[in-house]
Short mmCIF file of C-alpha atoms in Angstrom, two decimals:
data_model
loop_
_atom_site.label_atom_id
_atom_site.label_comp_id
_atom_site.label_asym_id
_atom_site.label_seq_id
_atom_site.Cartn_x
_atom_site.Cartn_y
_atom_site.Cartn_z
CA UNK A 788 81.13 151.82 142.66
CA UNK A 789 77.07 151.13 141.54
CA UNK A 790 76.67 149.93 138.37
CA UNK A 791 73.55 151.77 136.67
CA UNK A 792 71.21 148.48 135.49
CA UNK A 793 68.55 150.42 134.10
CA UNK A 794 67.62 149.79 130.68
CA UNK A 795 69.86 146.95 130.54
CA UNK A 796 68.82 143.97 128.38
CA UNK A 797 70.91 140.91 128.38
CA UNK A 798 69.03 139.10 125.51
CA UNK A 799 69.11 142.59 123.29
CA UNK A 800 71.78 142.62 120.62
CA UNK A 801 73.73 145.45 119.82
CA UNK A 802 73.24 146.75 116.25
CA UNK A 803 76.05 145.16 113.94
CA UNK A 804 78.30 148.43 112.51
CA UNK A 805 78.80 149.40 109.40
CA UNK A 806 82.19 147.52 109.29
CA UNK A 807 80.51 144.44 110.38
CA UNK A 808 78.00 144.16 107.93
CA UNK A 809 79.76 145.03 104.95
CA UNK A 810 82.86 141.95 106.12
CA UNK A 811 79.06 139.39 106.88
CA UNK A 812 78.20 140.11 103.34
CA UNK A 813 81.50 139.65 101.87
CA UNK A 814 82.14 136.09 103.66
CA UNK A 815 79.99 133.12 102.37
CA UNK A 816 77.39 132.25 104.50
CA UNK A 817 77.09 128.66 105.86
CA UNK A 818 73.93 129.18 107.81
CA UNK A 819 71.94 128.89 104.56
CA UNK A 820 73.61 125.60 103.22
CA UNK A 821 72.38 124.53 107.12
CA UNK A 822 68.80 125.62 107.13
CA UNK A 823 68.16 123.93 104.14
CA UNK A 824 69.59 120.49 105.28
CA UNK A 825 67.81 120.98 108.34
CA UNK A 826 64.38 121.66 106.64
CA UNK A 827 65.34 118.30 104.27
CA UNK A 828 65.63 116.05 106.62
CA UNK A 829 62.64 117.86 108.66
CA UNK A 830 60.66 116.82 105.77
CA UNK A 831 62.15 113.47 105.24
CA UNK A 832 60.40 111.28 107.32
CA UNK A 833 61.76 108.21 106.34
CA UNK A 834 65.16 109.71 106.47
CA UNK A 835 66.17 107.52 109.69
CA UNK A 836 67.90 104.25 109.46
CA UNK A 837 65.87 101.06 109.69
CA UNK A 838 66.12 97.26 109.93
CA UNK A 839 66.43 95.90 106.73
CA UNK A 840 65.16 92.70 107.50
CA UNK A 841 61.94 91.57 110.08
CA UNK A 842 62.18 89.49 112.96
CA UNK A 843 61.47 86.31 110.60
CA UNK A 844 64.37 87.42 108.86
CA UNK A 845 62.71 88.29 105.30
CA UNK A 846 63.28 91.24 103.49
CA UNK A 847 61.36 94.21 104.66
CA UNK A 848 59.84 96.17 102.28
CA UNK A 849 61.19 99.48 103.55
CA UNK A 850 64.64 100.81 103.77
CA UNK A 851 67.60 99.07 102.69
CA UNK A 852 69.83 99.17 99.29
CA UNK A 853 70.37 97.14 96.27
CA UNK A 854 72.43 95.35 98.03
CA UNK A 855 70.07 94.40 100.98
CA UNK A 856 69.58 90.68 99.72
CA UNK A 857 73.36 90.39 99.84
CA UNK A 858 73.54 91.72 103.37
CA UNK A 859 71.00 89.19 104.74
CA UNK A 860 73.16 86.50 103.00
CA UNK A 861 76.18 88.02 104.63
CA UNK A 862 75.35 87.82 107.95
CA UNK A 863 74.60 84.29 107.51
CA UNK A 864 78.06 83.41 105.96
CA UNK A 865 80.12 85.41 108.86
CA UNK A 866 78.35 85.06 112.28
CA UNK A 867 80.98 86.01 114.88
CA UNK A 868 78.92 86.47 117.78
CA UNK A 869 77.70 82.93 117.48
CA UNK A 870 78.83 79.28 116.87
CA UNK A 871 79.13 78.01 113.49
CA UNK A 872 76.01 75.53 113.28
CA UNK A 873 75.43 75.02 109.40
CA UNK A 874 78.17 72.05 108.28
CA UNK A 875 78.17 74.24 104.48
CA UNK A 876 79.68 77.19 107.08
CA UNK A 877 82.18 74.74 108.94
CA UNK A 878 85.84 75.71 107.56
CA UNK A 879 88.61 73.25 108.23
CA UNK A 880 89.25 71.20 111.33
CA UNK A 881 89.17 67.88 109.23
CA UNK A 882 91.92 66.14 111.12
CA UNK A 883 90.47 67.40 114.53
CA UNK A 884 87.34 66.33 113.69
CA UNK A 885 88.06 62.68 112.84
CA UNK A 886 90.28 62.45 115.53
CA UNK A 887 87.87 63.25 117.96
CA UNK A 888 84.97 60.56 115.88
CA UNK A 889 87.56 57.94 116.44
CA UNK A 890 88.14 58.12 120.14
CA UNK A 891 84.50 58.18 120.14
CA UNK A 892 83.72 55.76 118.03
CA UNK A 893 87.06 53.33 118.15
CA UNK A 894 88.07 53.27 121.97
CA UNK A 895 84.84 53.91 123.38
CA UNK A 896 86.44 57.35 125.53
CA UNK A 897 84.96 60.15 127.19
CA UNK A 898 86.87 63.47 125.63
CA UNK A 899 88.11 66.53 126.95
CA UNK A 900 88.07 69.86 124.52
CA UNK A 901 90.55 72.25 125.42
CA UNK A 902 91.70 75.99 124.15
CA UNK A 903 91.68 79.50 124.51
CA UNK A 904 88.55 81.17 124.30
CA UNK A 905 87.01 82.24 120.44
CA UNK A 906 88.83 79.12 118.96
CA UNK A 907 86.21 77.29 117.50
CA UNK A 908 85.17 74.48 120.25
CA UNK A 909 81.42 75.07 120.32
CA UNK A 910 81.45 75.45 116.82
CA UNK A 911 83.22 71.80 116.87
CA UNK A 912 80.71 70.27 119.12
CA UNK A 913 77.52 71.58 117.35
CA UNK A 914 79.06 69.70 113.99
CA UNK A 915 80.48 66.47 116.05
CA UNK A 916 76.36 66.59 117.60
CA UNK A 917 75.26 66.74 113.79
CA UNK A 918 77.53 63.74 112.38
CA UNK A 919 76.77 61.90 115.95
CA UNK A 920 72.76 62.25 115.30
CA UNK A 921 73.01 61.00 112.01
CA UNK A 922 74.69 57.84 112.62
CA UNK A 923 71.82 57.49 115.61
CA UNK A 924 73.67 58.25 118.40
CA UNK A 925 71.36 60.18 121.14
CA UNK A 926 73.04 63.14 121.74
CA UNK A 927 72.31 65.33 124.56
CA UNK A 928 74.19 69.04 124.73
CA UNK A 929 74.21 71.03 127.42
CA UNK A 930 76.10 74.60 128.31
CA UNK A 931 77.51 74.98 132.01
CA UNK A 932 77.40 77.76 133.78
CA UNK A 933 78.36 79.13 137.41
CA UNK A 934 75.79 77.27 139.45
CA UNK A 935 75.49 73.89 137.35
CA UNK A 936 75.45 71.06 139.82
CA UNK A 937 75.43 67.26 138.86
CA UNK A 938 71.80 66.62 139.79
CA UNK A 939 69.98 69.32 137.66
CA UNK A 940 72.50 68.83 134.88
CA UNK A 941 71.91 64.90 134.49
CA UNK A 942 68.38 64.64 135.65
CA UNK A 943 68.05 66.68 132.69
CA UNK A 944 69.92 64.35 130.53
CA UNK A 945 67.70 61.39 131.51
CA UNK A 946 64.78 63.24 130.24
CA UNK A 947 66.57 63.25 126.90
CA UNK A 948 66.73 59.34 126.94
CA UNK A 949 63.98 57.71 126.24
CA UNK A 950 62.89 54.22 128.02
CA UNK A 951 62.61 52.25 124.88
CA UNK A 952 66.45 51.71 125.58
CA UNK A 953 66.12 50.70 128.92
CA UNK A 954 66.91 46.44 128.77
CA UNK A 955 64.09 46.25 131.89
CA UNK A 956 61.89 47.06 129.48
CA UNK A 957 59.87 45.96 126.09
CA UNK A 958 59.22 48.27 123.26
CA UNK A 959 54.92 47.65 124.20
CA UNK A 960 55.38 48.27 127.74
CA UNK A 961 52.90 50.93 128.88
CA UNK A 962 55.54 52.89 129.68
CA UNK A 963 57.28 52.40 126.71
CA UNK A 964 54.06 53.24 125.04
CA UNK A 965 53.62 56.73 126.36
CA UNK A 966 57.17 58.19 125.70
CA UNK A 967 58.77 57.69 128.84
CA UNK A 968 62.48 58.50 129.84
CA UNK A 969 64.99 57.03 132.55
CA UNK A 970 64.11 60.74 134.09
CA UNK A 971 60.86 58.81 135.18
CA UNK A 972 63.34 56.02 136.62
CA UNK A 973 64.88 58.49 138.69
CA UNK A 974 64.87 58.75 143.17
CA UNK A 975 63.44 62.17 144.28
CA UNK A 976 66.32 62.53 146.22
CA UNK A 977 69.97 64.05 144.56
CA UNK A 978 71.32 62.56 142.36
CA UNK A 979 74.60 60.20 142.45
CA UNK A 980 76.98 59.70 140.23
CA UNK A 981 76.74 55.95 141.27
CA UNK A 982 72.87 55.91 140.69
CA UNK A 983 73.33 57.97 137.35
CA UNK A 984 75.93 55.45 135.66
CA UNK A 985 73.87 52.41 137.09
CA UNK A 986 70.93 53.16 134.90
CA UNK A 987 72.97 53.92 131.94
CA UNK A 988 74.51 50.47 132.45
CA UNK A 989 70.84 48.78 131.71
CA UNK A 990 70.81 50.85 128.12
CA UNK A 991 70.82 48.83 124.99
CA UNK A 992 70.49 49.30 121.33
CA UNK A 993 72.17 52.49 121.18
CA UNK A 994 74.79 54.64 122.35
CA UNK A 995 74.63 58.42 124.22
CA UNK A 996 76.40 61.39 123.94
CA UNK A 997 76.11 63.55 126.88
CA UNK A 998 78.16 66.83 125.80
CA UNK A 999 79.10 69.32 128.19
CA UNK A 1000 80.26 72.57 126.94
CA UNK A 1001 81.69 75.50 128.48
CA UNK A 1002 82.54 73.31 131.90
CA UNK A 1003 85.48 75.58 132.62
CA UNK A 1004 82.22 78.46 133.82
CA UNK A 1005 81.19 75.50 136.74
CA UNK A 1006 82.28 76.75 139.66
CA UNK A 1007 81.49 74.38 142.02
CA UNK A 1008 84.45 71.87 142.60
CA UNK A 1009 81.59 68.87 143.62
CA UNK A 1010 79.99 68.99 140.34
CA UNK A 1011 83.99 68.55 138.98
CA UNK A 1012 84.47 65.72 141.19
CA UNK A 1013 80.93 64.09 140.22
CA UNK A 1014 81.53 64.17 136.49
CA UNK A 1015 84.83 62.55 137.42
CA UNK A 1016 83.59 59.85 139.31
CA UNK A 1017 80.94 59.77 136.68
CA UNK A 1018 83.69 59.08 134.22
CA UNK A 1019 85.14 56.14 136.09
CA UNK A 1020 81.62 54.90 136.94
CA UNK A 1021 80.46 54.55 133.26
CA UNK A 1022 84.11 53.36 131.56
CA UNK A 1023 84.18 50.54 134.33
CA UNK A 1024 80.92 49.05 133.55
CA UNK A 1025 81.15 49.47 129.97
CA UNK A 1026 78.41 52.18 129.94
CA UNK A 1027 76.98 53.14 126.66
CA UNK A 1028 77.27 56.60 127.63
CA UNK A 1029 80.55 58.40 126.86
CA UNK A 1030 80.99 62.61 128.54
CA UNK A 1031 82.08 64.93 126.15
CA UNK A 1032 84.13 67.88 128.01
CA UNK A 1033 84.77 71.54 126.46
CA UNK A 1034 86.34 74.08 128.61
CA UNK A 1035 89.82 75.92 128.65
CA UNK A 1036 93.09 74.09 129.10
CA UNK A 1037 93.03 74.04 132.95
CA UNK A 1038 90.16 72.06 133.08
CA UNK A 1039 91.89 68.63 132.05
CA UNK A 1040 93.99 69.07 134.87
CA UNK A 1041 91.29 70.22 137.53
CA UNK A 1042 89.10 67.21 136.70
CA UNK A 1043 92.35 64.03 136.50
CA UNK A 1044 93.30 65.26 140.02
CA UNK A 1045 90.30 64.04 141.85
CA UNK A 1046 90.40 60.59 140.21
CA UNK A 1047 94.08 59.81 138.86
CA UNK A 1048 93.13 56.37 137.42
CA UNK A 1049 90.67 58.23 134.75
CA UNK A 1050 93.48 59.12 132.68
CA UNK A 1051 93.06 56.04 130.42
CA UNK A 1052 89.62 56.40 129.99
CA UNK A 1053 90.08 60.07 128.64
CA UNK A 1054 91.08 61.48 124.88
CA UNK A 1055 92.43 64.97 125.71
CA UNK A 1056 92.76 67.43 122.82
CA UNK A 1057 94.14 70.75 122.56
CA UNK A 1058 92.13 72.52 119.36
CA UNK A 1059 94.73 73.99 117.47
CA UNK A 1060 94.99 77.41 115.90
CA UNK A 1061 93.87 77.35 112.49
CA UNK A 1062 96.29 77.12 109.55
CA UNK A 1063 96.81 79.81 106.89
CA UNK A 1064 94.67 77.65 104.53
CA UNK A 1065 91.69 77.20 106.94
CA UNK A 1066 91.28 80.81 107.70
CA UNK A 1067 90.89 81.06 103.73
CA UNK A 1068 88.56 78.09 104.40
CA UNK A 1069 86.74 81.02 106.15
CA UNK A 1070 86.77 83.86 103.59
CA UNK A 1071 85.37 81.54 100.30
CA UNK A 1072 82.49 79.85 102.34
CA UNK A 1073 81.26 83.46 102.76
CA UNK A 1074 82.30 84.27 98.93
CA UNK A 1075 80.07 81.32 98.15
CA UNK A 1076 77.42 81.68 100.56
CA UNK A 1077 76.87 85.35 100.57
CA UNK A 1078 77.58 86.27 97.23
CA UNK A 1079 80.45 88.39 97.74
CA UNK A 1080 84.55 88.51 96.45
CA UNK A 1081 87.64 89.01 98.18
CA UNK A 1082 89.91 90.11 96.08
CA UNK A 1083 93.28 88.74 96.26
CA UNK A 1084 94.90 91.08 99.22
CA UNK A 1085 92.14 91.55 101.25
CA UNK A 1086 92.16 87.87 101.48
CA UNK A 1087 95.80 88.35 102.82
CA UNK A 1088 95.10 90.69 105.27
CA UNK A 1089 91.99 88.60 106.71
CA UNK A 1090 94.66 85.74 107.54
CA UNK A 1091 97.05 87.97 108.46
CA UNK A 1092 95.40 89.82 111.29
CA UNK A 1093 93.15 86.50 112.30
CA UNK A 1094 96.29 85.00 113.69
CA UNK A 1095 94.26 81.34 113.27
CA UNK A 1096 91.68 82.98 115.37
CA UNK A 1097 88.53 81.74 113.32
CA UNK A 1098 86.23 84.10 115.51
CA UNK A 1099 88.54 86.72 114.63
CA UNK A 1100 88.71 86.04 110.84
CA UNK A 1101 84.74 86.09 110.83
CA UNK A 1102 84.45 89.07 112.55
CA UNK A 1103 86.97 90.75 110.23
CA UNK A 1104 85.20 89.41 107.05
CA UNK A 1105 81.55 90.16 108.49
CA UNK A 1106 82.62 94.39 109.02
CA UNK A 1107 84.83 93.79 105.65
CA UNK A 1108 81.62 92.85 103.57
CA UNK A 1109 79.40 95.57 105.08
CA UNK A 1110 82.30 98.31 104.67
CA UNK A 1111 82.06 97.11 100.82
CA UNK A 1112 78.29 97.22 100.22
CA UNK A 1113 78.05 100.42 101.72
CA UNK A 1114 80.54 101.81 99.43
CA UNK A 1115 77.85 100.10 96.43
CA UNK A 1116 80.58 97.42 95.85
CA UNK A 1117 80.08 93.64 95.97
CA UNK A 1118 83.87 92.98 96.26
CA UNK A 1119 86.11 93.48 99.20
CA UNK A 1120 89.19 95.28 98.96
CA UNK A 1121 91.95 95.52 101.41
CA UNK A 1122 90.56 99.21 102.57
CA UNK A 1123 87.29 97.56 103.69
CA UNK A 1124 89.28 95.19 105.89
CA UNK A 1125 91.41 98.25 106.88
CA UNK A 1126 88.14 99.63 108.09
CA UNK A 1127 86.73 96.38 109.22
CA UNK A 1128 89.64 96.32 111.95
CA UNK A 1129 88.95 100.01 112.62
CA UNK A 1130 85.41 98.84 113.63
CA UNK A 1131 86.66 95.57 115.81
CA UNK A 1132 89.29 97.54 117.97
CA UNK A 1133 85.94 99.64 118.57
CA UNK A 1134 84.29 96.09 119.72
CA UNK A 1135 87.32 95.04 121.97
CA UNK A 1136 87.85 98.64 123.65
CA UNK A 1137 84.43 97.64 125.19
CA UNK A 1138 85.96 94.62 127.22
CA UNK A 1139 89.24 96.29 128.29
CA UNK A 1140 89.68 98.18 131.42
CA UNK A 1141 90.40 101.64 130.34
CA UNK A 1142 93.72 102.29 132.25
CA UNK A 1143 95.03 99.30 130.15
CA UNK A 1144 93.98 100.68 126.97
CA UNK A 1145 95.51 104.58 127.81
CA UNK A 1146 98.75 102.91 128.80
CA UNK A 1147 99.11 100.41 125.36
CA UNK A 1148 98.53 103.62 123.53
CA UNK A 1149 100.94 105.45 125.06
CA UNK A 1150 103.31 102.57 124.49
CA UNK A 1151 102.51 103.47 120.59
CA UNK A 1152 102.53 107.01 120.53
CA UNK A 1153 106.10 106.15 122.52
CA UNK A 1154 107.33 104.02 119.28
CA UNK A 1155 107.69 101.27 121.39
CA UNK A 1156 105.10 99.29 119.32
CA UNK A 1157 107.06 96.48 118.27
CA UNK A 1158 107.30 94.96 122.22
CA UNK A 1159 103.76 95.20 122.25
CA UNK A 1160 103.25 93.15 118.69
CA UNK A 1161 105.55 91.08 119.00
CA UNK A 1162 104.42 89.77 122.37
CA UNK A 1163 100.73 89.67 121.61
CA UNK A 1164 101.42 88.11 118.63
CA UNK A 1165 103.35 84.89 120.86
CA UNK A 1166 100.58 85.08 123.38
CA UNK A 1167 97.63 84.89 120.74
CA UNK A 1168 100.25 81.60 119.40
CA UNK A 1169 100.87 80.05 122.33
CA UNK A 1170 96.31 80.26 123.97
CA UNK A 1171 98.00 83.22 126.45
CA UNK A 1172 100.64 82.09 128.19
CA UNK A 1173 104.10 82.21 126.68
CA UNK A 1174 108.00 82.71 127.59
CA UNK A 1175 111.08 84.36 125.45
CA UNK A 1176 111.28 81.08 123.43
CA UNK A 1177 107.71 81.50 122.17
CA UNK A 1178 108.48 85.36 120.77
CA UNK A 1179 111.55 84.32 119.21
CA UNK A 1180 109.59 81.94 117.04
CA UNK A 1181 106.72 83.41 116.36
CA UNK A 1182 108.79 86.04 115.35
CA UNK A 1183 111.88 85.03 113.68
CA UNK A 1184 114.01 87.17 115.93
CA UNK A 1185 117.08 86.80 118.39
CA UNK A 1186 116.29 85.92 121.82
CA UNK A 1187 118.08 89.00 123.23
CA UNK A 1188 114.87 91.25 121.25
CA UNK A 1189 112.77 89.05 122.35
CA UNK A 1190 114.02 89.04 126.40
CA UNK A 1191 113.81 93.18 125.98
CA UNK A 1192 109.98 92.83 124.56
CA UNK A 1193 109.65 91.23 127.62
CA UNK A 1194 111.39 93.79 129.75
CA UNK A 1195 109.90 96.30 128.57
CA UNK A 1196 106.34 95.21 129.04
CA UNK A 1197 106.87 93.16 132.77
CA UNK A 1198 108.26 97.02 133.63
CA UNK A 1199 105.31 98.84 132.15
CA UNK A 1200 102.96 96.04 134.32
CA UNK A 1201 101.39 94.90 131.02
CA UNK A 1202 102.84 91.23 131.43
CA UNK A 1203 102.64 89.07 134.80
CA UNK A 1204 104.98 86.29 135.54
CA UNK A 1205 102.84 83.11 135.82
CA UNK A 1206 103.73 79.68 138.20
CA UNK A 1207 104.49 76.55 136.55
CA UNK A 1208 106.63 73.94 136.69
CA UNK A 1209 108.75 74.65 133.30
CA UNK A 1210 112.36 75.63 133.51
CA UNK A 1211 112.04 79.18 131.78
CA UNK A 1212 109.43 82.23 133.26
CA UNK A 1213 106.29 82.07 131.39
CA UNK A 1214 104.55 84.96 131.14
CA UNK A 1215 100.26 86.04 130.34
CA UNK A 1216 99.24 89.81 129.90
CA UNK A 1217 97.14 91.21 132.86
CA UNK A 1218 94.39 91.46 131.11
CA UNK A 1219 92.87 88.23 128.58
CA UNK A 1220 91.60 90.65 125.91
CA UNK A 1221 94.52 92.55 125.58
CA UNK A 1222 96.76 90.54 122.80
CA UNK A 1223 93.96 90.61 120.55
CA UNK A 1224 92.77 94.23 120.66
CA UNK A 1225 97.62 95.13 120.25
CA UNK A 1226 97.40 92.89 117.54
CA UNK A 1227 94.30 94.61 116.26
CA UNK A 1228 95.70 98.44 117.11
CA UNK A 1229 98.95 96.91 114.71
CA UNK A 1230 97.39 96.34 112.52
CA UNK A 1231 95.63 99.74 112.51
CA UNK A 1232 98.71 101.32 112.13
CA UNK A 1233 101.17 98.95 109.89
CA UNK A 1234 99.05 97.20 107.75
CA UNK A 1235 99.81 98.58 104.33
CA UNK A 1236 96.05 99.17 103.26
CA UNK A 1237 96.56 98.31 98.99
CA UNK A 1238 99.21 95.41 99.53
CA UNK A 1239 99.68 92.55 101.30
CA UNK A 1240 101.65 92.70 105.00
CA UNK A 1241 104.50 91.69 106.20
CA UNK A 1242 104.97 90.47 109.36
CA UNK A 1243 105.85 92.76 112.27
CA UNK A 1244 109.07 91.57 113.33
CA UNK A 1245 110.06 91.64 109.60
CA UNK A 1246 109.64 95.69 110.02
CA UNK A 1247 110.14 96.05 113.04
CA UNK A 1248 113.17 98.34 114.72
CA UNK A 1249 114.77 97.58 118.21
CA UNK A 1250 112.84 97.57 120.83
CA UNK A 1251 113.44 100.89 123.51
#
């Protein structure tokens, strides 16, 4: 059958009935409410957001709140995304840091720096460099990466060291005179570790700190073995040069199995979680530095869901205080931490594979939440790796719940069995980010958001 097309206007409306426009003109109209907005913001032309601060970081004239001065202030106080650098900023690690000044200092070692990832070791070193420079040490910091090799990465330290130390040579040599280094000392060809730790033998009249941070990112196992040898090189001729190492815990091991014997000449530390207190360390440097006030719970729930993790606890106080000033208030409250975690599980969806994310939140939806807390809770406790023993007592529960947690998530293929020499089955989750963003979805869903919470296992039901 043809179809007549004449006449036929796709674009021309049919004239509303009589029904139709008597029900239009009934019904409040939302078009109007609309057009105007539109037409507002048309004619706003300073309606978009804006920095509130210029690239020199003062205020900038345009934009912004009352509360703009305390936002600058505020990002100062809680800088996540960056090592703590200012010693007013630097919360806790007392003990670690005097430990680490005295095997320094006392037994003349080289040290090794060890932890998970977002713990606070750069944030260590850039204070250790401060109290080193002021008792006139010469330190020299560097930050591995993939391709660092031993020649680039100590040729580079020479420059740093300047040849008024050298013993072949007089403060009014003409070298001296112009600002030389033991760089200008240096063969054109690579360098040794041998040739390296012979010049630093001929320093006097002060002492070097070469540190070396991130070395777990060096990939090459040549540079590992040089900074070994290096090691042994400098301790046996009473070099006055001394290696600090940062890295994560495997790198202790990695570096002691090229050169056995360097074991005595080596302070190992493991940086600790931070305690209760120190996290609260945390929240009142930002009360004093950025003019702002936790109140009483939202403190709790900051230590609570940092689990020790200092980069955690800044980045849930920096999204805490903004969530505040935007509401026009200059004191946090446990719903602006609430919504502060709302805004990091945002952050740490970016660095999880997606698959892993759809299947923990199915997990939830499931109800079987409390194997997923309670094991991310032991792995952020235990830098990753962790067995039944570990859930039980981070925890407080039986080791049958804790062996079903474990069940449960080995069978989902969330947790993967990892080689080692200990007695029981340790365990990691396939993916590194994933402990922080379950403990961060947990507290999404548990945390009590006007009173302080209570620890998962304290409310939680069997695990299916």
């Amino acid at each position: 059958m043809e179809i007549d097309l004449a006449g036929w206007n796709p674009f021309k409306r049919k004239a509303p009935t009589k029904a139709a426009r008597a029900e239009t003109q009934a019904q409040p109209s939302i078009v109007k409410p609309l057009i105007r907005e539109a037409h507002r913001r048309a004619n706003d032309a300073g309606g978009l957001p804006r920095f509130n601060t210029t690239a020199s970081d003062q205020m900038s004239g345009r934009g912004g709140d009352r509360f703009s001065a305390v936002r600058a202030k505020l990002r100062h106080a809680f800088t996540p995304s960056q090592p703590v650098a200012d010693r007013r900023l630097f919360a806790g690690r007392d003990d670690v840091l005097k430990t680490v000044i005295r095997a320094i200092e006392d037994q003349r070692l080289h040290v090794v720096l060890y932890g998970e990832r977002g713990i606070g070791k750069t944030s260590l070193l850039h204070v250790l460099s401060q109290a080193a420079n002021e008792a006139r040490y010469i330190v020299v910091y560097t930050s591995c990466g993939a391709n660092s090799n031993f020649d680039e990465t100590f040729r580079a330290a020479a420059a740093e060291i300047p040849l008024l130390f050298h013993s072949g040579f007089s403060p009014t040599a003409a070298e001296t005179e112009k600002g030389s280094t033991l760089a200008d000392l240096l063969p054109s060809e690579p360098l040794s570790p041998r040739k390296f730790g012979d010049l630093c033998a001929k320093l006097t009249g002060t002492r070097v700190l070469i540190i070396l941070d991130e070395f777990d990112r060096a990939e090459s196992g040549s540079f590992r073995r040089d900074v070994a040898e290096l090691i042994k090189n400098l301790s046996d001729r009473l070099g006055r040069v001394q290696l600090v190492l940062a890295g994560v815990a495997a790198d202790l091991t990695e570096l002691v199995e090229h050169i056995p014997s360097i074991r005595r000449n080596i302070f190992a530390l493991r940086v600790p979680k931070m305690s209760e207190g120190e996290v609260m360390q945390i929240v009142a440097n930002g009360e004093r530095e950025a003019d702002l006030k936790f109140d009483s719970q939202a403190g709790a729930f900051v230590v609570e869901v940092a689990r020790g993790s200092p980069y955690i606890a800044n980045l849930i106080c920096h999204h805490a205080g903004h969530a505040a000033l935007d509401q026009g208030r200059a004191t946090v409250s446990p719903v602006d931490v609430a919504s502060a975690v709302d805004r990091a599980i945002l952050e740490f969806q970016g660095r999880i594979p997606t698959p892993a994310q759809t299947q923990v939140r199915r997990l939830f939806d499931q109800g079987r939440q409390d194997a997923l807390a309670m094991s991310a809770r032991a792995a952020l406790a235990a830098d990753g790796v962790f067995d039944g023993r570990d859930i039980e007592t981070a925890n407080e529960i039986t080791a049958r719940k804790a062996q079903d947690a474990i069940e449960v998530l080995v069978g989902e293929r969330l947790l993967r069995p990892v080689q080692g020499e200990d007695v029981n089955q340790r365990y990691a989750f396939v993916e590194e980010g994933l402990p922080t963003l379950i403990w961060m979805m947990w507290a999404q869903r548990n945390l009590n958001r006007e009173a302080p919470p209570a620890a998962p296992a304290r409310t939680a039901t069997a695990v299916s």
